[in-house]
Amino acid sequence: MGFGRMHRKEDVRFVRGHGNYVDDVTLPGMLHGAVLRSPYAHAKILSIDTSAAEAHPKVRAVITGEALAGLNLAWMPTLSNDVQAVLATDKVRFQGQEVAFVVAEDRYSARDALELIDVDYEPLAPVVDARKALDPDAPVIRDDVEGRTDNHIFDWETGDKARTDEVFANAEVVATQDMLYPRVHPAPLETCGSVADMDPITGKLTIWTTTQAPHAHRTLYALVAGLPEHKIRVISPDIGGGFGNKVGIYPGYVCSVVGSILTGKPVKWVEDRSENLMSTSFARDYHMHGEIASTKDGKIQAIRVKVLADHGAFNGTAQPTKYPAGFFGVFTGSYDIEAAHAEVTGVYTNKAPGGVAYACSFRITEAVYLVERMVDVLAYDLDMDPAELRMKNLLKPDQFPYQSKTGWEYDSGDYPRTLRMALDLVHYDELRAEQAKRRDAGELMGIGVAFFTEAVGAGPRKHMDILGLGMADGAELRVHPTGKAVLRLSVQTQGQGHETTFAQIVAEELGISPDDIDVVHGDTDQTPFGLGTYGSRSTPVSGAATAVVARKVRERAKIVASAMLEVSPDDLEWEKGRWFVKGDPAAGKSIQDIAMAAHSGLELPEGVEGHLDATCVYNPPNLTYPFGAYICVVDVDAETGQVKVRDFVAVDDCGVRINPMIVEGQVHGGLADGLGMALMQVMAFDEDGNHLGGSFMDYLLPTSMECPSWRLGETVTPSPHHPIGAKGVGESATVGSPAAVVNAVLDALKPRGVRHADMPLTPAAVWCAAQGHPFRTDLAIT
Amino acid sequence: MRITVTVDGTEYSDEVEPRTLLVHYLRETLGKVGTVIGCDTSNCGACTVHLNGHSVKSCSMLAVQADGCEITTIEGLARDGQLHPVQQAFHDNHALQCGFCTPGMIMQSIDLLADNPNPDEKAVREGLEGNLCRCTGYQNIVRAVRDAADHMRPGAGPEAERMSEDVRAPSAIGGE
């Protein structure tokens, strides 16, 4: 009972095919929607002729941007206070953009009808290369905004510029490197979709939808569509993976709602894979210029970064309002340095919106990749061992809580212990000896080290909100008369096992078996308000709320028990599952007995209402800062450029582990993501803005063949401010592993004089780098 | 066009358009929504079912091509409430998270075990190459398949899915 390895409750339905995903939802009279998309990256819309589609015998409605404009819905607000076209009216701004929406009796007819819509486009020059977006002669993408004359979105900076410049000016060694974290996509196996059902009689709108943040969606629908919030019910059923892809609101969702309002019938919209890759939230796309200053013997002193962020045609990035570059500010990583400064500039390009997704923890993937590459670049220049260089510069345990030079307060950590464990697990010294021998034989073997610090659990409402909604999260716990319980959460699992682990938290606090606790999530009519699951924030925020409600219930139970036992509450002591009289352990009442009594005619002290329930909105005092040491070992075929990951060791420290089995599964999945990004995944574009990664034929995901058997280790450094000492962990592996893989490949290529090459390190990219001709991976033509 | 198929032990006869994909027939006509769709290019394998005892990607077959065939989906595996050993092994070894690839992964694993009742890690990885998973990093899936092999009758062949009497206690807690 409580914390520890426990099989998942949710498996029962999933292994039998009895999950309930959005596309499984069928309602009486349900119609099917399909989206017509732009073939151009940038083009004026001269006319749209929908007459032939409307004449199709199975078509019930064809919706265009013009029709939406009449409802004031042609544009919708994004999570970054920009607007995004729901259906294009004036022009299209990326290939795959939504232009029209067909509602038909079945999904095949809806697709047929798309072919019958005639759109007359006048192609415009696109902005494809982010580095040219701010050129004076660059085409202006967002001419929908009056007076806008360029593609600039924002400038943001952090750290102490003057101090950083001073340290750099006096440094013995300065290493500089440009690097691209290419545009990738979270590609959850289930795409995005929704079933909207507007009941014309009651005026209530129910939306089954793939959302990681059902409550935030409900509020946004209310604000955007002008519907009263109590008349909107958002249901996020089982979700086939999210990975940040399912945080925002997509045009297809809005169109299904409008389609239901217009037809009076439920309307289902489910995108296909190409639509998912081409139009929903991408991740990364940071062009980074990094500089690192150190002494000759490898004491790191300062880091300076300039970033050009490609946000696509609409700034739809999902992040707390005051953080336009997310939490990139943690780019100083795990190191004790004197000064740091970063500048980020966001630009529009003719690509799909997004940016924050794919287990990035609000841009920490980029921050960690930057610092971990820069440390390796410095090691290359100093000809130092990269593990030794890290060990020399890691923060020490007695420095926590540590105030970083960019204003983040790391809660706890024992970094050297964790790095040592990883080095021991991988047999680092023996590997280096083997590598030396193999280098002498002309073979390319690489060992890559990465040490990361995450920052997850957004967050303190004073600093963090999304569109004005503070990032606190809720939990409600009710213990039934028979001692079984239901826990209602504002966060929303997409496979992370909340139905099991949150029951374990209650079990640990109350001594009720996790099997007797039902965890309810995803239905805004049934659950407390909160901002949902992303940024590894579930355990830090709702996990904390869950422990707090359980403790509130425990205190109520104490009063009930005191009435039952006719003693003062002060005379009672708790052991898991029961209150008993101090000094008389036999005189006690189990939580189950207390639950029944709480619902009975038992006389309770004045002011105690009876029953056994509690609610909590948890406003976290700080983020949690999990960390880890990852080491990757690769063999590179010098003739073909093929990289084989031979071994991967990952030691994660996320504080107290509620369920180690589930933590390990999270880490395995994240490591596969990181390997995929490092070696295979990219969404590239040609000079016309054609998307070259729009299907699984081109956008390559790792299979069972590319992934090695991951080897994990763990250390436990609890978060001091968290009620159960637990930190988030879901995104750690995705954050930490790309740098380990890339560092390994570049370590293998060191004898060829290769200092850096950009992800993905495909055979072609590695082969070119080894020949001394690295190329840009994000553009087909450079 | 009228087709007659046996799905999970029940015979169905339906009018279908020739262009209807088997996966849509299973999901939308028969309501067998346990079989899911993850891509549009035949890469992901989430729609894998058994056709006459062998795995196929049901997104890449027309329903009319299945006329006269016997199909088993994830929903037809458990018998009398008893999980198939591969289903049980996926649970025991924490070989699923969001659960979306799981139906196809289990169907493919059964096919793999029918061909090779005792596959080593490499053989399992090769056998599952046509099934993408975004959550597990594959490791616990590999472990589950090998665990299932230990609990299945050797040489059960394509009929392996018929096993129902295999009662056993969980053998692992998530790959501990």
mmCIF file of N, CA and C in Angstrom, chain A residues 115 133 300 508 685 770:
data_model
loop_
_atom_site.group_PDB
_atom_site.id
_atom_site.type_symbol
_atom_site.label_atom_id
_atom_site.label_comp_id
_atom_site.label_asym_id
_atom_site.label_seq_id
_atom_site.Cartn_x
_atom_site.Cartn_y
_atom_site.Cartn_z
ATOM 1 N N GLU A 115 -12.543 17.751 -52.080
ATOM 2 C CA GLU A 115 -12.031 17.808 -53.457
ATOM 3 C C GLU A 115 -12.896 18.701 -54.343
ATOM 4 N N ALA A 133 14.112 36.271 -41.749
ATOM 5 C CA ALA A 133 12.777 36.805 -41.456
ATOM 6 C C ALA A 133 12.809 38.297 -41.153
ATOM 7 N N ILE A 300 34.518 26.915 -15.347
ATOM 8 C CA ILE A 300 33.568 27.676 -16.158
ATOM 9 C C ILE A 300 33.148 28.928 -15.405
ATOM 10 N N GLU A 508 -0.928 6.255 0.678
ATOM 11 C CA GLU A 508 0.188 6.502 1.583
ATOM 12 C C GLU A 508 -0.248 7.395 2.750
ATOM 13 N N PHE A 685 12.049 22.161 -44.578
ATOM 14 C CA PHE A 685 11.235 22.859 -45.569
ATOM 15 C C PHE A 685 12.078 23.154 -46.804
ATOM 16 N N ALA A 770 31.892 14.303 -41.214
ATOM 17 C CA ALA A 770 33.185 13.620 -41.187
ATOM 18 C C ALA A 770 34.061 14.028 -42.371
#
